[in-house]
Amino acid sequence: SAVISQKPSRDICQRGTSLTIQCQVDSQVTMMFWYRQQPGQSLTLIATANQGSEATYESGFVIDKFPISRPNLTFSTLTVSNMSPEDSSIYLCSVALDGDYGYTFGSGTRLTVV
Amino acid sequence: AQSVAQPEDQVNVAEGNPLTVKCTYSVSGNPYLFWYVQYPNRGLQFLLKYITGDNLVKGSYGFEAEFNKSQTSFHLKKPSALVSDSALYFCAVRDRGFQKLVFGTGTRLLVSP
């Protein structure tokens, strides 16, 4: 399985600012995924990020609010823009290894917006 | 669209007793099914998956799950619960035609000494 390094592990941010979360994988992977877990809730997929193309966003999530970069096969970033307290959540990146059916998750970024 | 249901918000069991955490799914074709566990302030840890083959799948930490196609279920089981098993458990499903993983709402397992 892959090893994912996700940074930062947690942050407290002022409303109106932006935070960029990084996800580094130790293997080359085609698809990377970004999830949000609101307090006491399940995981919701924000978008799927493929290298060399624009991310595909799920219903309810837009690129202006959650821009994603995928510059190569081992790295991706998610930015949470113009934050409000409602954005306080855990954000997780995930990868699916090519040829495997399992999914590996990063340790998550716990974001608190004040 | 694929979906997962975890009907129990919380399951309580005494240490040493068997445990079951329920999961039912809905997909248009044959599913890939997964169980993950989340400990406080931690990310998701993979427990086991069903892709094909034997309906009984064995995973990490003594957990197993049984795939039942007729009942569209994939219940998580363990013969003897440990206090350290107390955590949040998520069932997830993926349609074979898509990469997206859809999660259930989670079940909190509380194992009492």
XYZ file of N, CA and C in Angstrom:
681
model
N 0.830 -1.194 0.000
C 0.000 0.000 0.000
C 0.867 1.248 0.000
N 0.271 2.378 -0.383
C 1.005 3.618 -0.447
C 1.118 4.258 0.933
N 2.113 5.127 1.059
C 2.253 5.940 2.271
C 1.995 7.383 1.881
N 1.111 8.034 2.609
C 0.731 9.401 2.299
C 1.160 10.325 3.425
N 1.790 11.418 3.048
C 2.131 12.462 3.999
C 1.238 13.661 3.730
N 0.460 14.044 4.711
C -0.481 15.145 4.548
C -0.121 16.250 5.527
N -0.054 17.494 4.997
C 0.313 18.628 5.827
C -0.597 19.818 5.556
N -0.897 20.653 6.535
C -0.578 20.472 7.949
C -1.519 19.465 8.601
N -1.188 19.028 9.781
C -2.055 18.083 10.471
C -3.252 18.810 11.090
N -3.053 20.048 11.442
C -4.139 20.855 11.973
C -3.802 22.335 11.827
N -4.831 23.170 11.811
C -4.611 24.601 11.745
C -5.856 25.318 12.250
N -5.618 26.485 12.794
C -6.698 27.383 13.198
C -6.550 28.642 12.350
N -7.586 28.975 11.608
C -7.496 30.062 10.641
C -8.583 31.097 10.881
N -8.285 32.311 10.465
C -9.259 33.388 10.547
C -10.218 33.310 9.368
N -11.461 33.656 9.615
C -12.427 33.668 8.513
C -11.985 34.653 7.438
N -12.272 34.295 6.208
C -11.888 35.133 5.075
C -10.525 34.801 4.487
N -9.748 34.009 5.193
C -8.434 33.639 4.685
C -8.514 32.303 3.951
N -7.377 31.850 3.419
C -7.314 30.593 2.679
C -6.237 29.700 3.276
N -6.429 28.408 3.151
C -5.461 27.428 3.623
C -5.210 26.418 2.517
N -3.945 26.109 2.277
C -3.591 25.086 1.303
C -3.068 23.852 2.022
N -3.666 22.723 1.689
C -3.318 21.427 2.277
C -2.545 20.632 1.236
N -1.450 20.024 1.685
C -0.599 19.282 0.770
C -0.714 17.783 1.027
N -0.606 17.031 -0.052
C -0.662 15.575 0.035
C 0.440 14.993 -0.845
N 1.381 14.295 -0.209
C 2.526 13.700 -0.909
C 2.439 12.188 -0.776
N 2.565 11.492 -1.900
C 2.464 10.030 -1.902
C 3.820 9.434 -2.272
N 4.130 8.287 -1.711
C 5.436 7.683 -1.991
C 5.426 6.819 -3.241
N 4.302 6.767 -3.938
C 4.184 6.012 -5.186
C 3.494 6.887 -6.221
N 3.726 6.560 -7.476
C 3.001 7.274 -8.523
C 1.597 6.709 -8.631
N 0.622 7.575 -8.590
C -0.774 7.155 -8.653
C -1.517 7.998 -9.660
N -2.450 7.374 -10.341
C -3.213 8.098 -11.345
C -4.240 9.016 -10.698
N -4.971 8.472 -9.738
C -6.083 9.227 -9.176
C -5.833 9.541 -7.712
N -6.131 10.771 -7.355
C -6.112 11.194 -5.966
C -7.465 11.813 -5.650
N -7.870 11.660 -4.412
C -9.202 12.099 -4.007
C -9.090 12.992 -2.773
N -9.957 13.959 -2.701
C -10.038 14.823 -1.522
C -11.412 14.682 -0.893
N -11.404 14.422 0.440
C -12.643 14.233 1.183
C -12.748 15.275 2.292
N -13.958 15.540 2.683
C -14.230 16.371 3.848
C -15.039 15.581 4.855
N -14.671 15.710 6.112
C -15.418 15.078 7.197
C -15.805 16.153 8.184
N -17.043 16.585 8.127
C -17.519 17.587 9.053
C -17.709 16.962 10.425
N -17.693 17.779 11.466
C -17.754 17.239 12.833
C -18.902 16.261 13.033
N -18.567 15.068 13.498
C -19.572 14.052 13.764
C -20.216 13.458 12.531
N -19.658 13.717 11.366
C -20.268 13.255 10.120
C -19.387 12.232 9.405
N -19.920 11.717 8.317
C -19.161 10.785 7.492
C -18.267 11.547 6.513
N -17.609 10.823 5.684
C -16.726 11.421 4.694
C -17.505 11.722 3.418
N -17.270 12.906 2.891
C -17.896 13.325 1.648
C -16.818 13.657 0.648
N -16.924 13.107 -0.545
C -15.937 13.370 -1.580
C -16.104 14.788 -2.096
N -14.990 15.533 -2.103
C -14.994 16.880 -2.661
C -14.713 16.809 -4.155
N -13.617 16.137 -4.512
C -13.211 16.111 -5.917
C -12.215 14.994 -6.148
N -12.100 14.623 -7.413
C -11.106 13.657 -7.869
C -10.081 14.414 -8.705
N -8.812 14.176 -8.418
C -7.745 14.914 -9.083
C -6.890 13.964 -9.902
N -6.885 14.158 -11.207
C -6.021 13.393 -12.092
C -4.897 14.278 -12.579
N -3.727 13.709 -12.713
C -2.582 14.468 -13.168
C -2.779 14.897 -14.614
N -2.532 16.177 -14.875
C -2.616 16.679 -16.231
C -3.983 17.125 -16.681
N -4.946 17.058 -15.801
C -6.287 17.522 -16.175
C -6.923 18.229 -14.992
N -7.988 18.938 -15.262
C -8.676 19.633 -14.177
C -9.383 18.628 -13.277
N -9.481 18.985 -12.021
C -10.162 18.115 -11.066
C -11.651 18.032 -11.388
N -12.231 16.909 -11.009
C -13.667 16.704 -11.180
C -14.343 16.869 -9.833
N -15.248 17.833 -9.725
C -15.869 18.176 -8.456
C -17.230 17.494 -8.303
N -17.516 17.122 -7.081
C -18.817 16.537 -6.760
C -19.851 17.649 -6.592
N -21.089 17.226 -6.656
C -22.180 18.181 -6.483
C -22.055 18.892 -5.138
N -22.171 20.203 -5.172
C -22.085 20.994 -3.950
C -20.708 21.567 -3.685
N -19.739 21.198 -4.490
C -18.369 21.701 -4.340
C -17.946 22.369 -5.647
N -17.314 23.539 -5.534
C -16.928 24.284 -6.722
C -15.452 24.648 -6.673
N -14.898 24.837 -7.860
C -13.470 25.077 -7.984
C -13.041 26.385 -7.337
N -13.887 27.391 -7.363
C -13.513 28.674 -6.773
C -13.322 28.560 -5.266
N -14.068 27.694 -4.648
C -13.991 27.514 -3.204
C -12.904 26.510 -2.816
N -12.734 25.471 -3.636
C -11.787 24.398 -3.331
C -10.869 24.136 -4.528
N -10.033 25.077 -4.895
C -9.127 24.818 -6.021
C -8.137 23.715 -5.682
N -7.867 22.881 -6.676
C -6.996 21.722 -6.506
C -5.908 21.780 -7.559
N -4.698 21.455 -7.147
C -3.612 21.298 -8.102
C -3.131 19.854 -8.084
N -2.650 19.392 -9.231
C -2.106 18.035 -9.346
C -0.955 18.104 -10.333
N 0.186 18.631 -9.906
C 1.284 18.883 -10.846
C 2.007 17.623 -11.310
N 1.949 16.546 -10.541
C 2.619 15.306 -10.940
C 1.888 14.118 -10.317
N 2.448 12.925 -10.500
C 1.756 11.708 -10.084
C 1.912 11.386 -8.606
N 2.634 12.214 -7.859
C 2.836 11.927 -6.441
C 2.388 13.052 -5.515
N 1.810 14.109 -6.055
C 1.548 15.286 -5.227
C 0.252 15.970 -5.639
N -0.443 16.502 -4.626
C -1.639 17.293 -4.890
C -1.840 18.283 -3.749
N -2.500 19.380 -4.051
C -2.889 20.328 -3.012
C -4.365 20.655 -3.140
N -4.967 20.898 -1.995
C -6.345 21.389 -1.911
C -6.309 22.705 -1.158
N -6.902 23.725 -1.723
C -7.004 25.008 -1.044
C -8.440 25.237 -0.615
N -8.621 25.636 0.627
C -9.935 26.029 1.115
C -9.927 27.561 1.132
N -10.729 28.164 0.270
C -10.653 29.600 0.037
C -11.737 30.355 0.800
N -11.396 31.605 1.139
C -12.369 32.492 1.770
C -13.156 31.751 2.855
N -12.425 31.270 3.828
C -12.995 30.352 4.810
C -14.017 30.999 5.735
N -14.980 30.202 6.115
C -15.969 30.578 7.120
C -16.006 29.469 8.174
N -16.612 29.714 9.318
C -16.660 28.675 10.349
C -17.274 27.364 9.855
N -18.145 27.426 8.849
C -18.760 26.216 8.307
C -17.748 25.312 7.606
N -16.598 25.847 7.291
C -15.542 25.045 6.665
C -14.729 24.259 7.684
N -15.000 24.454 8.941
C -14.294 23.700 9.981
C -14.613 22.222 9.828
N -13.594 21.447 9.511
C -13.758 20.025 9.196
C -12.400 19.355 9.236
N -12.420 18.055 9.041
C -11.207 17.312 8.741
C -11.182 17.096 7.238
N -10.061 17.411 6.620
C -9.894 17.204 5.186
C -8.875 16.091 4.987
N -9.236 15.131 4.152
C -8.376 13.968 3.942
C -8.118 13.761 2.454
N -6.903 13.405 2.135
C -6.607 12.978 0.777
C -6.526 11.459 0.761
N -6.761 10.909 -0.402
C -6.782 9.460 -0.562
C -6.279 9.109 -1.948
N -5.678 7.938 -2.054
C -5.209 7.472 -3.352
C -5.668 6.045 -3.568
N -5.823 5.706 -4.835
C -6.099 4.329 -5.230
C -4.927 3.886 -6.089
N -4.194 2.895 -5.612
C -3.040 2.442 -6.365
C -3.472 1.761 -7.649
N -2.757 2.055 -8.724
C -3.050 1.429 -10.001
C -2.925 -0.081 -9.876
N -3.927 -0.790 -10.330
C -3.878 -2.241 -10.266
C -4.339 -2.809 -8.945
N -4.581 -1.967 -7.990
C -5.078 -2.409 -6.692
C -6.482 -1.857 -6.520
N -7.199 -2.423 -5.611
C -8.556 -1.948 -5.388
C -8.702 -1.242 -4.053
N -7.636 -1.210 -3.299
C -7.704 -0.587 -1.995
C -7.446 0.898 -2.083
N -7.862 1.609 -1.078
C -7.668 3.046 -0.988
C -6.901 3.349 0.296
N -5.919 4.190 0.175
C -5.146 4.615 1.333
C -5.452 6.071 1.616
N -5.551 6.396 2.904
C -5.890 7.755 3.303
C -4.730 8.408 4.048
N -4.610 9.709 3.847
C -3.713 10.485 4.671
C -4.266 10.610 6.075
N -3.447 11.146 6.964
C -3.845 11.257 8.369
C -4.823 12.398 8.614
N -5.041 13.222 7.595
C -6.052 14.267 7.704
C -5.502 15.591 8.194
N -6.230 16.643 7.840
C -5.946 18.007 8.304
C -7.171 18.500 9.051
N -7.001 18.761 10.323
C -8.114 19.262 11.141
C -8.100 20.785 11.085
N -9.102 21.329 10.424
C -9.184 22.772 10.219
C -10.265 23.360 11.101
N -9.880 24.402 11.834
C -10.842 25.175 12.630
C -10.807 26.608 12.142
N -11.963 27.136 11.791
C -12.061 28.514 11.306
C -12.761 29.352 12.370
N -12.093 30.430 12.770
C -12.640 31.261 13.845
C -12.953 32.670 13.340
N -27.049 5.490 -8.545
C -25.863 5.918 -7.794
C -25.647 4.955 -6.624
N -24.385 4.756 -6.320
C -24.081 3.826 -5.226
C -24.341 4.489 -3.890
N -24.691 3.667 -2.897
C -24.930 4.178 -1.549
C -24.661 3.079 -0.534
N -24.458 3.518 0.698
C -24.179 2.608 1.802
C -25.026 3.029 2.983
N -25.561 2.058 3.703
C -26.330 2.345 4.903
C -25.714 1.616 6.091
N -25.489 2.348 7.142
C -25.080 1.767 8.411
C -26.191 2.123 9.397
N -27.054 1.175 9.690
C -28.293 1.503 10.416
C -28.100 1.854 11.881
N -26.956 1.516 12.437
C -26.721 1.749 13.869
C -25.721 2.873 14.062
N -26.127 3.889 14.824
C -25.183 4.955 15.149
C -24.128 4.456 16.119
N -24.531 3.580 17.013
C -23.604 3.091 18.022
C -23.931 1.632 18.336
N -22.875 0.877 18.574
C -22.994 -0.514 19.003
C -22.222 -0.653 20.302
N -22.877 -1.211 21.296
C -22.256 -1.447 22.598
C -22.082 -2.941 22.802
N -20.901 -3.329 23.231
C -20.630 -4.744 23.473
C -19.639 -4.863 24.618
N -19.752 -5.930 25.374
C -18.824 -6.178 26.472
C -17.568 -6.866 25.944
N -16.457 -6.551 26.567
C -15.194 -7.159 26.153
C -15.299 -8.678 26.212
N -14.781 -9.345 25.181
C -14.824 -10.798 25.129
C -16.014 -11.348 24.370
N -17.038 -10.521 24.198
C -18.217 -10.948 23.446
C -18.026 -10.707 21.955
N -18.774 -11.442 21.138
C -18.687 -11.182 19.693
C -19.354 -9.862 19.333
N -18.877 -9.258 18.268
C -19.467 -7.997 17.823
C -19.833 -8.073 16.350
N -20.870 -7.337 16.002
C -21.283 -7.186 14.617
C -21.621 -5.734 14.357
N -21.082 -5.189 13.287
C -21.425 -3.847 12.833
C -22.028 -3.998 11.445
N -23.247 -3.503 11.287
C -24.010 -3.788 10.087
C -23.765 -2.783 8.964
N -23.860 -3.299 7.734
C -23.701 -2.453 6.549
C -24.507 -3.068 5.412
N -25.296 -2.266 4.746
C -25.948 -2.680 3.504
C -25.591 -1.686 2.420
N -25.632 -2.142 1.178
C -25.160 -1.300 0.093
C -26.117 -1.336 -1.083
N -25.909 -0.391 -1.974
C -26.670 -0.352 -3.215
C -25.754 0.130 -4.328
N -25.586 -0.709 -5.338
C -24.816 -0.336 -6.530
C -25.520 -0.913 -7.746
N -25.159 -0.415 -8.897
C -25.816 -0.868 -10.122
C -25.258 -2.197 -10.598
N -24.045 -2.525 -10.239
C -23.452 -3.781 -10.673
C -22.848 -4.510 -9.500
N -21.782 -5.230 -9.754
C -21.088 -5.915 -8.669
C -20.228 -4.917 -7.898
N -20.251 -5.014 -6.587
C -19.569 -3.989 -5.785
C -18.163 -4.377 -5.367
N -17.390 -3.346 -5.081
C -16.195 -3.475 -4.252
C -16.598 -2.897 -2.892
N -16.334 -3.623 -1.814
C -16.780 -3.207 -0.484
C -15.603 -3.107 0.466
N -15.668 -2.147 1.370
C -14.543 -1.850 2.247
C -15.043 -1.538 3.657
N -14.184 -1.846 4.629
C -14.373 -1.366 5.992
C -13.128 -0.607 6.425
N -13.373 0.555 7.049
C -12.306 1.375 7.603
C -12.625 1.666 9.067
N -11.567 1.933 9.837
C -11.737 2.314 11.231
C -11.042 3.647 11.461
N -11.657 4.458 12.297
C -11.087 5.774 12.621
C -11.023 5.929 14.127
N -9.799 6.076 14.628
C -9.604 6.342 16.045
C -9.577 7.855 16.250
N -9.838 8.331 17.452
C -9.878 9.774 17.702
C -8.613 10.479 17.225
N -8.805 11.578 16.512
C -7.697 12.406 16.017
C -6.752 11.640 15.103
N -7.295 10.647 14.426
C -6.482 9.867 13.489
C -7.172 9.808 12.139
N -6.419 9.459 11.127
C -7.010 9.254 9.819
C -7.714 7.913 9.744
N -8.116 7.547 8.546
C -8.798 6.274 8.340
C -7.792 5.155 8.144
N -8.057 4.051 8.825
C -7.217 2.881 8.660
C -8.020 1.785 7.967
N -7.421 1.177 6.979
C -8.065 0.120 6.214
C -8.145 -1.149 7.055
N -9.315 -1.789 7.066
C -9.493 -3.053 7.777
C -9.543 -4.238 6.818
N -10.418 -4.157 5.837
C -10.573 -5.261 4.897
C -11.380 -4.818 3.698
N -11.343 -5.664 2.660
C -12.114 -5.366 1.463
C -12.611 -6.658 0.830
N -13.721 -6.537 0.135
C -14.238 -7.611 -0.705
C -14.179 -7.147 -2.151
N -13.501 -7.950 -2.964
C -13.420 -7.648 -4.400
C -14.127 -8.749 -5.177
N -13.716 -9.968 -4.920
C -14.326 -11.121 -5.561
C -13.885 -12.355 -4.785
N -14.486 -13.514 -5.109
C -14.033 -14.725 -4.459
C -14.844 -15.084 -3.228
N -14.170 -15.585 -2.210
C -14.841 -16.045 -1.002
C -15.679 -14.935 -0.377
N -16.867 -15.312 0.058
C -17.747 -14.315 0.663
C -17.272 -13.884 2.040
N -16.508 -14.714 2.717
C -15.976 -14.361 4.027
C -14.577 -13.789 3.853
N -14.426 -12.550 4.255
C -13.164 -11.846 4.083
C -12.535 -11.620 5.454
N -11.284 -11.961 5.573
C -10.573 -11.727 6.829
C -9.665 -10.514 6.690
N -9.612 -9.710 7.757
C -8.835 -8.493 7.688
C -7.929 -8.304 8.881
N -7.615 -7.048 9.133
C -6.686 -6.694 10.197
C -7.335 -6.825 11.566
N -6.498 -7.008 12.599
C -6.906 -6.983 14.005
C -7.988 -8.004 14.340
N -8.062 -9.097 13.598
C -9.020 -10.150 13.889
C -10.414 -9.916 13.351
N -10.608 -8.852 12.605
C -11.915 -8.563 12.024
C -12.145 -9.388 10.762
N -13.411 -9.651 10.492
C -13.815 -10.302 9.263
C -15.164 -9.747 8.842
N -15.506 -9.956 7.591
C -16.786 -9.484 7.086
C -17.315 -10.497 6.085
N -18.626 -10.592 6.055
C -19.265 -11.549 5.154
C -20.068 -10.819 4.097
N -19.731 -11.070 2.854
C -20.455 -10.503 1.728
C -21.675 -11.370 1.431
N -22.842 -10.768 1.429
C -24.077 -11.485 1.138
C -24.776 -10.756 -0.006
N -24.682 -11.334 -1.185
C -25.206 -10.642 -2.359
C -26.724 -10.547 -2.336
N -27.386 -11.598 -1.893
C -28.851 -11.600 -1.906
C -29.428 -10.577 -0.936
N -28.731 -10.346 0.160
C -29.191 -9.369 1.136
C -28.473 -8.030 0.971
N -27.621 -7.922 -0.003
C -26.792 -6.725 -0.248
C -26.193 -6.207 1.053
N -25.559 -7.111 1.782
C -24.978 -6.728 3.065
C -23.502 -7.084 3.128
N -22.817 -6.414 4.023
C -21.378 -6.651 4.231
C -21.088 -6.312 5.688
N -21.594 -7.148 6.587
C -21.474 -6.890 8.018
C -20.068 -7.209 8.526
N -19.594 -6.352 9.396
C -18.281 -6.518 10.014
C -18.447 -7.309 11.308
N -17.533 -8.268 11.538
C -17.660 -9.112 12.716
C -16.298 -9.346 13.355
N -16.376 -9.675 14.641
C -15.182 -10.098 15.364
C -15.631 -11.049 16.459
N -14.983 -12.196 16.611
C -15.463 -13.193 17.571
C -15.363 -12.742 19.025
N -14.345 -11.949 19.353
C -14.133 -11.550 20.728
C -13.650 -10.104 20.761
N -14.481 -9.217 21.253
C -14.175 -7.783 21.218
C -13.154 -7.398 22.285
N -12.347 -6.400 21.949
C -11.388 -5.817 22.878
C -11.777 -4.368 23.158
N -11.418 -3.895 24.337
C -11.686 -2.493 24.659
C -11.025 -1.580 23.626
N -9.859 -1.984 23.162
C -9.121 -1.182 22.189
C -9.788 -1.143 20.818
N -10.823 -1.953 20.611
C -11.574 -1.898 19.350
C -12.538 -0.716 19.314
N -12.712 -0.068 20.434
C -13.625 1.081 20.501
C -13.148 2.175 19.550
N -13.985 2.504 18.588
C -13.613 3.468 17.543
C -14.829 3.698 16.660
N -14.617 4.476 15.618
C -15.659 4.758 14.626
C -15.381 3.921 13.384
N -16.377 3.173 12.940
C -16.209 2.264 11.826
C -17.048 2.721 10.638
N -16.398 2.728 9.479
C -17.068 3.144 8.252
C -17.069 2.014 7.233
N -18.236 1.782 6.651
C -18.375 0.900 5.513
C -18.370 1.762 4.251
N -17.784 1.252 3.177
C -17.729 2.029 1.940
C -17.904 1.087 0.750
N -18.408 1.643 -0.334
C -18.665 0.853 -1.532
C -18.176 1.599 -2.755
N -17.718 0.833 -3.717
C -17.322 1.407 -4.991
C -17.943 0.585 -6.099
N -18.551 1.266 -7.027
C -19.047 0.597 -8.219
C -17.853 0.223 -9.082
N -17.894 -0.961 -9.686
C -16.740 -1.416 -10.457
C -16.446 -0.527 -11.646
N -17.437 0.232 -12.066
C -17.198 1.101 -13.208
C -16.606 2.443 -12.840
N -16.538 2.751 -11.557
C -16.098 4.072 -11.131
C -15.073 3.947 -10.012
N -14.233 4.958 -9.892
C -13.228 4.947 -8.847
C -13.730 5.515 -7.534
N -14.809 6.236 -7.582
C -15.259 6.968 -6.401
C -15.701 6.015 -5.295
N -15.290 6.304 -4.082
C -15.649 5.521 -2.903
C -16.723 6.294 -2.152
N -17.818 5.621 -1.845
C -18.922 6.245 -1.113
C -18.997 5.619 0.269
N -19.070 6.471 1.283
C -19.029 6.010 2.666
C -20.403 6.005 3.311
N -20.572 5.092 4.250
C -21.724 5.134 5.126
C -21.539 6.196 6.189
N -22.541 6.350 7.024
C -22.533 7.411 8.033
C -21.673 7.081 9.242
N -21.212 5.838 9.325
C -20.342 5.455 10.423
C -21.105 4.880 11.604
N -20.458 3.944 12.290
C -21.009 3.339 13.504
C -19.956 3.413 14.595
N -20.347 3.990 15.700
C -19.415 4.068 16.817
C -19.515 2.783 17.624
N -18.401 2.118 17.770
C -18.334 0.880 18.559
C -17.753 1.196 19.926
N -18.474 0.810 20.949
C -18.020 1.012 22.319
C -17.930 -0.343 23.002
N -16.714 -0.737 23.344
C -16.486 -2.006 24.025
C -16.188 -1.707 25.480
N -17.009 -2.244 26.362
C -16.862 -1.980 27.791
C -16.067 -3.103 28.467
N -15.270 -2.749 29.467
C -14.437 -3.766 30.146
C -15.279 -4.773 30.902
